[in-house]
Short mmCIF file of C-alpha atoms in Angstrom, two decimals:
data_model
loop_
_atom_site.label_atom_id
_atom_site.label_comp_id
_atom_site.label_asym_id
_atom_site.label_seq_id
_atom_site.Cartn_x
_atom_site.Cartn_y
_atom_site.Cartn_z
CA MET A 1 1.19 -20.04 -22.85
CA ASN A 2 1.29 -21.80 -26.16
CA ASN A 3 4.88 -22.90 -26.55
CA LEU A 4 6.72 -25.45 -28.60
CA SER A 5 10.16 -26.92 -27.89
CA LEU A 6 12.30 -28.01 -30.81
CA VAL A 7 15.17 -30.43 -30.20
CA LEU A 8 17.67 -31.16 -32.92
CA ALA A 9 18.81 -34.56 -31.63
CA GLU A 10 22.11 -36.46 -31.98
CA SER A 11 23.41 -33.52 -34.01
CA SER A 12 26.62 -33.67 -36.07
CA LEU A 13 28.41 -31.02 -34.05
CA GLU A 14 31.72 -31.55 -32.29
CA MET A 15 35.32 -30.38 -32.26
CA ILE A 16 37.90 -32.53 -34.10
CA PRO A 17 38.28 -35.57 -31.83
CA ARG A 18 41.67 -36.45 -30.32
CA GLU A 19 41.93 -39.80 -32.18
CA ILE A 20 42.30 -38.11 -35.60
CA GLN A 21 44.10 -34.89 -34.65
CA ASN A 22 47.41 -36.18 -36.05
CA HIS A 23 46.01 -37.15 -39.46
CA SER A 24 47.79 -35.24 -42.24
CA SER A 25 44.54 -33.69 -43.61
CA ILE A 26 43.79 -32.33 -40.12
CA THR A 27 47.24 -30.96 -39.40
CA SER A 28 47.41 -29.17 -42.76
CA HIS A 29 43.92 -27.64 -42.32
CA SER A 30 44.75 -26.68 -38.75
CA LYS A 31 47.97 -24.99 -39.89
CA LYS A 32 46.12 -23.08 -42.62
CA LEU A 33 43.60 -21.77 -40.08
CA GLY A 34 46.24 -21.08 -37.42
CA LYS A 35 44.17 -22.94 -34.80
CA SER A 36 44.67 -26.09 -32.77
CA PRO A 37 42.61 -29.08 -34.06
CA SER A 38 40.79 -29.25 -30.72
CA ASN A 39 39.44 -25.74 -31.45
CA ILE A 40 38.15 -26.54 -34.96
CA LEU A 41 34.69 -27.93 -35.79
CA LEU A 42 34.78 -31.40 -37.32
CA ASP A 43 33.56 -30.94 -40.91
CA ASN A 44 33.55 -33.72 -43.47
CA SER A 45 33.90 -31.19 -46.30
CA TRP A 46 37.44 -30.58 -44.99
CA HIS A 47 38.20 -33.71 -42.92
CA TYR A 48 36.67 -36.48 -44.98
CA ALA A 49 39.91 -38.47 -45.35
CA ALA A 50 40.64 -38.37 -41.60
CA MET A 51 37.06 -39.36 -40.71
CA LYS A 52 37.14 -42.65 -42.65
CA GLY A 53 36.25 -45.50 -40.30
CA ILE A 54 35.60 -43.50 -37.11
CA GLN A 55 32.67 -44.65 -34.98
CA ASN A 56 29.26 -43.41 -36.16
CA GLU A 57 30.95 -41.90 -39.23
CA ASN A 58 27.62 -41.16 -40.98
CA LYS A 59 26.31 -39.12 -38.08
CA ARG A 60 29.38 -36.90 -37.67
CA GLY A 61 31.13 -33.89 -39.19
CA ARG A 62 28.14 -32.04 -40.65
CA PRO A 63 27.95 -28.69 -38.80
CA ASP A 64 26.17 -27.26 -41.88
CA ILE A 65 23.09 -29.35 -40.96
CA VAL A 66 22.86 -27.60 -37.58
CA HIS A 67 23.53 -24.20 -39.20
CA PHE A 68 20.79 -24.59 -41.85
CA SER A 69 18.25 -26.07 -39.46
CA LEU A 70 18.83 -23.26 -36.97
CA LEU A 71 18.47 -20.67 -39.74
CA GLU A 72 15.08 -22.20 -40.60
CA ALA A 73 13.96 -22.06 -36.99
CA CYS A 74 15.39 -18.65 -36.01
CA SER A 75 14.19 -16.65 -39.05
CA ILE A 76 10.43 -17.13 -38.75
CA PRO A 77 7.52 -15.33 -37.08
CA LEU A 78 7.06 -18.23 -34.61
CA TYR A 79 10.55 -17.56 -33.23
CA PHE A 80 10.28 -13.76 -33.44
CA GLU A 81 7.08 -14.00 -31.35
CA LYS A 82 8.99 -16.06 -28.75
CA LYS A 83 6.76 -19.10 -29.10
CA LEU A 84 9.59 -21.52 -29.88
CA SER A 85 12.32 -22.84 -27.57
CA ILE A 86 15.29 -24.37 -29.36
CA TYR A 87 17.81 -26.96 -28.15
CA ILE A 88 20.67 -28.65 -29.98
CA HIS A 89 21.52 -32.05 -28.54
CA THR A 90 24.80 -33.40 -29.94
CA LEU A 91 25.78 -36.97 -30.67
CA ASP A 92 28.24 -36.96 -27.75
CA ASN A 93 25.67 -35.62 -25.28
CA LYS A 94 26.13 -31.91 -25.05
CA VAL A 95 23.10 -29.64 -25.14
CA ILE A 96 23.12 -26.11 -26.54
CA THR A 97 20.26 -23.92 -25.34
CA VAL A 98 19.48 -21.21 -27.89
CA SER A 99 18.06 -17.98 -26.47
CA ASN A 100 14.86 -16.51 -27.86
CA ASN A 101 16.52 -13.42 -29.33
CA ILE A 102 19.61 -14.54 -31.21
CA HIS A 103 20.64 -13.17 -34.62
CA LEU A 104 22.38 -16.19 -35.97
CA PRO A 105 25.30 -15.56 -38.36
CA LYS A 106 24.25 -16.33 -41.93
CA SER A 107 27.79 -16.86 -43.14
CA PHE A 108 29.05 -20.32 -42.29
CA HIS A 109 32.53 -19.23 -41.27
CA ARG A 110 31.06 -16.84 -38.68
CA PHE A 111 28.69 -19.52 -37.40
CA ALA A 112 31.61 -21.96 -37.09
CA GLY A 113 33.62 -19.35 -35.19
CA LEU A 114 30.71 -18.77 -32.81
CA ILE A 115 30.24 -22.49 -32.11
CA GLU A 116 33.99 -23.01 -31.64
CA LYS A 117 33.93 -20.22 -29.06
CA LEU A 118 30.91 -21.84 -27.39
CA PHE A 119 32.67 -25.22 -27.13
CA SER A 120 35.60 -23.48 -25.47
CA GLU A 121 33.77 -21.01 -23.18
CA LYS A 122 30.42 -22.84 -22.70
CA ILE A 123 28.48 -19.62 -22.90
CA ILE A 124 28.05 -16.77 -25.39
CA GLU A 125 26.72 -13.48 -24.08
CA SER A 126 26.06 -10.10 -25.64
CA ASP A 127 25.16 -6.96 -23.67
CA GLY A 128 24.81 -9.12 -20.54
CA LYS A 129 22.26 -11.40 -22.23
CA LYS A 130 22.87 -15.12 -22.68
CA LEU A 131 22.63 -16.05 -26.38
CA LEU A 132 23.91 -19.63 -26.31
CA GLU A 133 24.77 -21.96 -23.46
CA MET A 134 26.32 -25.43 -23.60
CA ASN A 135 26.04 -28.13 -20.95
CA ASP A 136 26.90 -31.82 -20.67
CA MET A 137 23.51 -33.48 -20.90
CA SER A 138 22.02 -36.57 -22.49
CA PHE A 139 18.88 -36.53 -24.63
CA SER A 140 16.94 -38.19 -21.77
CA GLU A 141 18.10 -35.56 -19.28
CA LEU A 142 17.11 -32.80 -21.70
CA ILE A 143 13.61 -34.22 -22.13
CA GLU A 144 13.29 -34.46 -18.33
CA GLU A 145 14.33 -30.83 -18.02
CA ILE A 146 11.92 -29.59 -20.72
CA ASN A 147 9.24 -31.81 -19.17
CA PRO A 148 6.84 -31.68 -22.14
CA LYS A 149 3.36 -33.21 -22.20
CA ASN A 150 4.03 -34.85 -25.53
CA VAL A 151 7.23 -35.78 -27.41
CA VAL A 152 6.86 -36.15 -31.18
CA GLY A 153 9.84 -37.44 -33.16
CA LEU A 154 10.19 -37.33 -36.93
CA SER A 155 11.80 -40.35 -38.54
CA ARG A 156 11.32 -42.43 -41.65
CA ALA A 157 10.96 -45.39 -39.25
CA GLY A 158 7.81 -43.82 -37.76
CA LYS A 159 4.12 -44.15 -38.51
CA PRO A 160 3.19 -42.40 -41.80
CA SER A 161 1.68 -38.95 -41.34
CA SER A 162 1.96 -35.49 -42.94
CA PHE A 163 3.52 -32.17 -41.89
CA HIS A 164 0.02 -30.80 -41.42
CA ASN A 165 -1.09 -33.64 -39.13
CA VAL A 166 2.14 -33.58 -37.15
CA ALA A 167 1.65 -29.84 -36.60
CA LYS A 168 -1.92 -30.39 -35.41
CA SER A 169 -0.70 -32.99 -32.88
CA LEU A 170 1.66 -30.44 -31.28
CA THR A 171 -0.66 -29.24 -28.57
CA SER A 172 0.42 -26.95 -25.76
CA ASN A 173 3.83 -27.78 -24.25
CA SER A 174 4.83 -30.31 -26.88
CA CYS A 175 8.38 -31.18 -27.85
CA LEU A 176 9.31 -31.82 -31.47
CA VAL A 177 12.42 -33.92 -32.15
CA ILE A 178 14.27 -33.81 -35.49
CA GLY A 179 17.55 -35.59 -36.27
CA GLY A 180 20.50 -33.20 -36.64
CA PHE A 181 22.50 -35.69 -38.70
CA GLN A 182 22.71 -36.85 -42.28
CA LYS A 183 22.02 -40.55 -42.40
CA THR A 184 20.64 -43.52 -40.46
CA HIS A 185 18.08 -43.31 -37.64
CA PHE A 186 17.74 -42.14 -34.05
CA SER A 187 19.49 -44.34 -31.48
CA ASP A 188 17.37 -46.65 -29.30
CA GLN A 189 17.94 -44.36 -26.29
CA THR A 190 16.50 -41.41 -28.18
CA VAL A 191 13.53 -43.42 -29.49
CA SER A 192 12.75 -44.62 -25.95
CA LYS A 193 12.00 -41.03 -24.87
CA ILE A 194 9.73 -40.27 -27.85
CA ASP A 195 5.96 -40.74 -27.38
CA HIS A 196 4.98 -40.62 -31.06
CA LEU A 197 7.44 -41.50 -33.81
CA VAL A 198 6.04 -40.31 -37.14
CA SER A 199 7.22 -40.27 -40.74
CA ILE A 200 6.33 -37.33 -42.97
CA ASP A 201 7.72 -38.55 -46.26
CA SER A 202 8.52 -41.91 -47.78
CA ASP A 203 11.77 -40.43 -49.10
CA SER A 204 14.48 -39.12 -46.85
CA LEU A 205 14.32 -35.33 -46.55
CA GLU A 206 17.12 -33.09 -45.27
CA SER A 207 16.83 -31.89 -41.66
CA HIS A 208 16.51 -28.26 -42.71
CA ILE A 209 13.61 -29.00 -45.06
CA VAL A 210 11.80 -31.00 -42.37
CA THR A 211 12.41 -28.19 -39.86
CA ALA A 212 11.13 -25.50 -42.24
CA ARG A 213 7.98 -27.38 -43.18
CA VAL A 214 6.83 -28.62 -39.82
CA LEU A 215 7.42 -25.25 -38.13
CA TYR A 216 5.54 -23.49 -40.92
CA GLU A 217 2.55 -25.83 -40.53
CA TYR A 218 2.69 -25.38 -36.75
CA GLU A 219 2.80 -21.61 -37.15
CA LYS A 220 -0.35 -21.78 -39.26
CA THR A 221 -2.17 -23.60 -36.45
CA ILE A 222 -1.40 -20.90 -33.89
CA PHE A 223 -1.37 -17.65 -35.94
CA LYS A 224 -4.85 -17.38 -37.40
CA MET B 1 3.03 -30.75 -68.18
CA ASN B 2 2.61 -28.98 -64.88
CA ASN B 3 5.78 -26.97 -64.47
CA LEU B 4 6.83 -24.00 -62.40
CA SER B 5 9.76 -21.68 -63.05
CA LEU B 6 11.48 -20.05 -60.11
CA VAL B 7 13.60 -16.96 -60.68
CA LEU B 8 15.78 -15.58 -57.92
CA ALA B 9 15.97 -12.00 -59.19
CA GLU B 10 18.62 -9.28 -58.78
CA SER B 11 20.65 -11.77 -56.74
CA SER B 12 23.65 -10.77 -54.62
CA LEU B 13 26.12 -12.84 -56.61
CA GLU B 14 29.21 -11.45 -58.31
CA MET B 15 32.99 -11.60 -58.28
CA ILE B 16 34.85 -8.86 -56.40
CA PRO B 17 34.44 -5.81 -58.68
CA ARG B 18 37.49 -4.07 -60.12
CA GLU B 19 36.81 -0.78 -58.28
CA ILE B 20 37.56 -2.29 -54.84
CA GLN B 21 40.17 -4.91 -55.75
CA ASN B 22 42.99 -2.78 -54.31
CA HIS B 23 41.32 -2.23 -50.92
CA SER B 24 43.50 -3.62 -48.11
CA SER B 25 40.77 -5.97 -46.80
CA ILE B 26 40.47 -7.46 -50.29
CA THR B 27 44.18 -7.86 -50.94
CA SER B 28 44.74 -9.55 -47.58
CA HIS B 29 41.81 -11.96 -48.07
CA SER B 30 42.93 -12.66 -51.62
CA LYS B 31 46.47 -13.43 -50.43
CA LYS B 32 45.15 -15.76 -47.72
CA LEU B 33 43.10 -17.70 -50.31
CA GLY B 34 45.90 -17.66 -52.89
CA LYS B 35 43.45 -16.42 -55.56
CA SER B 36 43.12 -13.24 -57.59
CA PRO B 37 40.32 -10.90 -56.36
CA SER B 38 38.57 -11.22 -59.72
CA ASN B 39 38.18 -14.96 -59.01
CA ILE B 40 36.67 -14.55 -55.51
CA LEU B 41 32.96 -14.13 -54.75
CA LEU B 42 32.10 -10.78 -53.23
CA ASP B 43 31.00 -11.56 -49.67
CA ASN B 44 30.19 -8.90 -47.10
CA SER B 45 31.16 -11.22 -44.25
CA TRP B 46 34.76 -10.85 -45.51
CA HIS B 47 34.68 -7.65 -47.59
CA TYR B 48 32.45 -5.38 -45.54
CA ALA B 49 35.02 -2.62 -45.15
CA ALA B 50 35.81 -2.50 -48.87
CA MET B 51 32.11 -2.50 -49.81
CA LYS B 52 31.26 0.68 -47.87
CA GLY B 53 29.70 3.16 -50.25
CA ILE B 54 29.67 1.10 -53.44
CA GLN B 55 26.57 1.43 -55.63
CA ASN B 56 23.59 -0.68 -54.54
CA GLU B 57 25.57 -1.70 -51.43
CA ASN B 58 22.52 -3.29 -49.74
CA LYS B 59 21.85 -5.61 -52.64
CA ARG B 60 25.41 -6.94 -52.98
CA GLY B 61 27.88 -9.36 -51.44
CA ARG B 62 25.47 -11.94 -50.03
CA PRO B 63 26.23 -15.22 -51.85
CA ASP B 64 24.84 -17.07 -48.80
CA ILE B 65 21.34 -15.89 -49.80
CA VAL B 66 21.64 -17.63 -53.15
CA HIS B 67 23.16 -20.71 -51.52
CA PHE B 68 20.38 -21.10 -48.92
CA SER B 69 17.57 -20.34 -51.36
CA LEU B 70 18.92 -22.87 -53.83
CA LEU B 71 19.22 -25.47 -51.06
CA GLU B 72 15.53 -24.92 -50.26
CA ALA B 73 14.56 -25.35 -53.89
CA CYS B 74 16.86 -28.25 -54.84
CA SER B 75 16.19 -30.50 -51.80
CA ILE B 76 12.45 -31.06 -52.17
CA PRO B 77 10.16 -33.57 -53.90
CA LEU B 78 8.97 -30.90 -56.38
CA TYR B 79 12.54 -30.61 -57.69
CA PHE B 80 13.30 -34.34 -57.47
CA GLU B 81 10.21 -34.97 -59.61
CA LYS B 82 11.52 -32.45 -62.19
CA LYS B 83 8.55 -30.12 -61.89
CA LEU B 84 10.61 -27.04 -61.07
CA SER B 85 12.94 -25.03 -63.33
CA ILE B 86 15.35 -22.75 -61.49
CA TYR B 87 17.11 -19.59 -62.68
CA ILE B 88 19.38 -17.18 -60.82
CA HIS B 89 19.29 -13.68 -62.24
CA THR B 90 22.07 -11.50 -60.78
CA LEU B 91 22.06 -7.80 -60.05
CA ASP B 92 24.46 -7.14 -62.95
CA ASN B 93 22.39 -9.12 -65.44
CA LYS B 94 23.83 -12.57 -65.65
CA VAL B 95 21.52 -15.58 -65.58
CA ILE B 96 22.47 -18.97 -64.19
CA THR B 97 20.32 -21.85 -65.43
CA VAL B 98 20.26 -24.67 -62.88
CA SER B 99 19.79 -28.16 -64.33
CA ASN B 100 17.08 -30.44 -62.99
CA ASN B 101 19.47 -32.97 -61.47
CA ILE B 102 22.10 -31.06 -59.54
CA HIS B 103 23.41 -32.10 -56.14
CA LEU B 104 24.24 -28.72 -54.74
CA PRO B 105 27.19 -28.57 -52.33
CA LYS B 106 25.93 -28.14 -48.77
CA SER B 107 29.17 -26.67 -47.50
CA PHE B 108 29.46 -22.99 -48.33
CA HIS B 109 33.13 -23.10 -49.30
CA ARG B 110 32.40 -25.79 -51.90
CA PHE B 111 29.42 -23.84 -53.22
CA ALA B 112 31.57 -20.71 -53.49
CA GLY B 113 34.25 -22.69 -55.35
CA LEU B 114 31.64 -24.01 -57.79
CA ILE B 115 30.20 -20.56 -58.49
CA GLU B 116 33.68 -19.04 -58.90
CA LYS B 117 34.42 -21.76 -61.47
CA LEU B 118 31.10 -21.00 -63.20
CA PHE B 119 31.89 -17.27 -63.45
CA SER B 120 35.21 -18.14 -65.05
CA GLU B 121 34.14 -21.03 -67.35
CA LYS B 122 30.43 -20.15 -67.92
CA ILE B 123 29.42 -23.78 -67.74
CA ILE B 124 29.73 -26.63 -65.22
CA GLU B 125 29.35 -30.16 -66.54
CA SER B 126 29.59 -33.60 -64.99
CA ASP B 127 29.61 -36.85 -66.96
CA GLY B 128 28.76 -34.90 -70.10
CA LYS B 129 25.65 -33.38 -68.48
CA LYS B 130 25.22 -29.64 -68.02
CA LEU B 131 24.70 -28.79 -64.34
CA LEU B 132 24.97 -24.99 -64.39
CA GLU B 133 25.23 -22.52 -67.24
CA MET B 134 25.77 -18.77 -67.07
CA ASN B 135 24.84 -16.23 -69.73
CA ASP B 136 24.69 -12.45 -70.02
CA MET B 137 20.96 -11.75 -69.84
CA SER B 138 18.67 -9.18 -68.29
CA PHE B 139 15.63 -10.05 -66.21
CA SER B 140 13.37 -8.99 -69.10
CA GLU B 141 15.22 -11.21 -71.56
CA LEU B 142 14.99 -14.13 -69.15
CA ILE B 143 11.22 -13.71 -68.79
CA GLU B 144 10.92 -13.56 -72.58
CA GLU B 145 12.90 -16.78 -72.86
CA ILE B 146 10.86 -18.62 -70.21
CA ASN B 147 7.71 -17.20 -71.80
CA PRO B 148 5.39 -17.97 -68.88
CA LYS B 149 1.63 -17.45 -68.87
CA ASN B 150 1.78 -15.68 -65.54
CA VAL B 151 4.58 -13.94 -63.59
CA VAL B 152 4.07 -13.69 -59.84
CA GLY B 153 6.57 -11.65 -57.82
CA LEU B 154 6.85 -11.67 -54.05
CA SER B 155 7.55 -8.33 -52.42
CA ARG B 156 6.48 -6.45 -49.32
CA ALA B 157 5.39 -3.70 -51.73
CA GLY B 158 2.80 -6.05 -53.27
CA LYS B 159 -0.85 -6.75 -52.57
CA PRO B 160 -1.32 -8.66 -49.29
CA SER B 161 -1.86 -12.39 -49.78
CA SER B 162 -0.69 -15.66 -48.17
CA PHE B 163 1.72 -18.42 -49.18
CA HIS B 164 -1.27 -20.69 -49.71
CA ASN B 165 -3.07 -18.25 -52.02
CA VAL B 166 0.09 -17.43 -53.96
CA ALA B 167 0.63 -21.16 -54.51
CA LYS B 168 -2.94 -21.59 -55.74
CA SER B 169 -2.42 -18.76 -58.26
CA LEU B 170 0.56 -20.58 -59.82
CA THR B 171 -1.31 -22.35 -62.57
CA SER B 172 0.39 -24.26 -65.36
CA ASN B 173 3.50 -22.55 -66.81
CA SER B 174 3.75 -19.84 -64.15
CA CYS B 175 6.91 -18.06 -63.14
CA LEU B 176 7.57 -17.18 -59.51
CA VAL B 177 10.00 -14.34 -58.77
CA ILE B 178 11.74 -13.95 -55.41
CA GLY B 179 14.41 -11.38 -54.57
CA GLY B 180 17.88 -12.88 -54.15
CA PHE B 181 19.11 -9.95 -52.08
CA GLN B 182 18.94 -8.77 -48.49
CA LYS B 183 17.28 -5.39 -48.40
CA THR B 184 15.19 -2.90 -50.35
CA HIS B 185 12.83 -3.79 -53.23
CA PHE B 186 12.88 -4.97 -56.82
CA SER B 187 14.01 -2.39 -59.37
CA ASP B 188 11.38 -0.74 -61.59
CA GLN B 189 12.60 -2.76 -64.60
CA THR B 190 11.97 -6.01 -62.71
CA VAL B 191 8.56 -4.88 -61.45
CA SER B 192 7.53 -3.93 -65.00
CA LYS B 193 7.81 -7.59 -66.08
CA ILE B 194 5.76 -8.93 -63.15
CA ASP B 195 2.02 -9.49 -63.68
CA HIS B 196 1.05 -9.87 -60.02
CA LEU B 197 3.13 -8.38 -57.22
CA VAL B 198 2.06 -9.91 -53.91
CA SER B 199 3.15 -9.64 -50.29
CA ILE B 200 3.04 -12.71 -48.07
CA ASP B 201 3.99 -11.18 -44.77
CA SER B 202 3.83 -7.75 -43.24
CA ASP B 203 7.33 -8.32 -41.84
CA SER B 204 10.33 -8.81 -44.05
CA LEU B 205 11.19 -12.50 -44.36
CA GLU B 206 14.50 -13.89 -45.57
CA SER B 207 14.61 -15.12 -49.19
CA HIS B 208 15.26 -18.71 -48.15
CA ILE B 209 12.22 -18.78 -45.84
CA VAL B 210 9.99 -17.34 -48.56
CA THR B 211 11.37 -19.87 -51.05
CA ALA B 212 10.82 -22.81 -48.69
CA ARG B 213 7.26 -21.84 -47.81
CA VAL B 214 5.87 -20.95 -51.20
CA LEU B 215 7.39 -24.03 -52.87
CA TYR B 216 6.00 -26.23 -50.10
CA GLU B 217 2.51 -24.80 -50.55
CA TYR B 218 2.81 -25.18 -54.32
CA GLU B 219 3.93 -28.79 -53.90
CA LYS B 220 0.81 -29.47 -51.87
CA THR B 221 -1.39 -28.19 -54.71
CA ILE B 222 0.12 -30.60 -57.25
CA PHE B 223 0.98 -33.73 -55.18
CA LYS B 224 -2.32 -34.89 -53.75
#
């Protein structure tokens, strides 16, 4: 079977970390929502002041990147035809496995609510079917579990190519890796598990744009 | 100059209409936000109960569609190179002109805040530059103002084609029209101003996916 795995790697998706839970901008937002900080997604559009100076600041607090990239991947014929497996690897080594029949919430507040529930319960089911599952797992462990023939990572640090040529290189049982964060590059550990690191634009493009374009080109190679 | 105009037509973007402002789900949401209903974007993820049975229900209350479609259009080389003019036509005949250098908020709540401000003030400026402007204008009037050589509309009711062929048909000074709503088709008035109505997929695709794909294919025709 012709199947592609997509991994959004080192993604900006986590609950508000303990070290900043007492910051005034967090406590006021938490009070407004009526939820404990440990049950709220870290989001730099609300928590910017509290996030100043935390480790890996540029790779954190952007759940919208995961939301948009997932909406690109889960709203296309390739996904509807069940030819795409999707995984979200987070910066602190959790892996979300996305089922092949999810209707992702379009509204951000519903998406955030769903992910907050997932962080707390580790699994989201509907009518007895698993929609999302979260496990502690590193990027390396995930790649071992997927066990692809070929791992292609997209990064400005890679060898220049094009969306079309990247798509052509995704032969049967390939794994495509896209950064689920805003700035900087993949960590060395992530790069060490990638067979081909390629760059598809000299400028930096947003994760959701990269996701949309490469999946579209891939779809064209398999749906004649 | 090679330039393309993109119109998101009959878009699901409006403030909460007077007729439902006293519905309990509206008053409670309004109280929670500390804003008057007439200053809050109609959003079916919050106002579903109040929206039951209003006219054109299926074409309303989806500001996320405009947000996502704009993010597809404003985050790509075609836009960065100022070769794309963007207009949002709304279902109740307002037109938002998007400047060629806007950094659109990624977070939905900031986008909503910006659009609410635009509905109230009609113009958003930064450093003396116009970023967004809103005017009362019908789709027909907008097309007259753009004055394109060729108006191509994407609809499942159109003649079957492909993203690639649609992009090739967008010669100099063309106008591309995509529905900024969830369900159903363009109105007859809109269709009457479209020269070529084409369908790019037998299934219904979301507006943001259509926007991403056709602009990508167009970009490939002009950036060699």
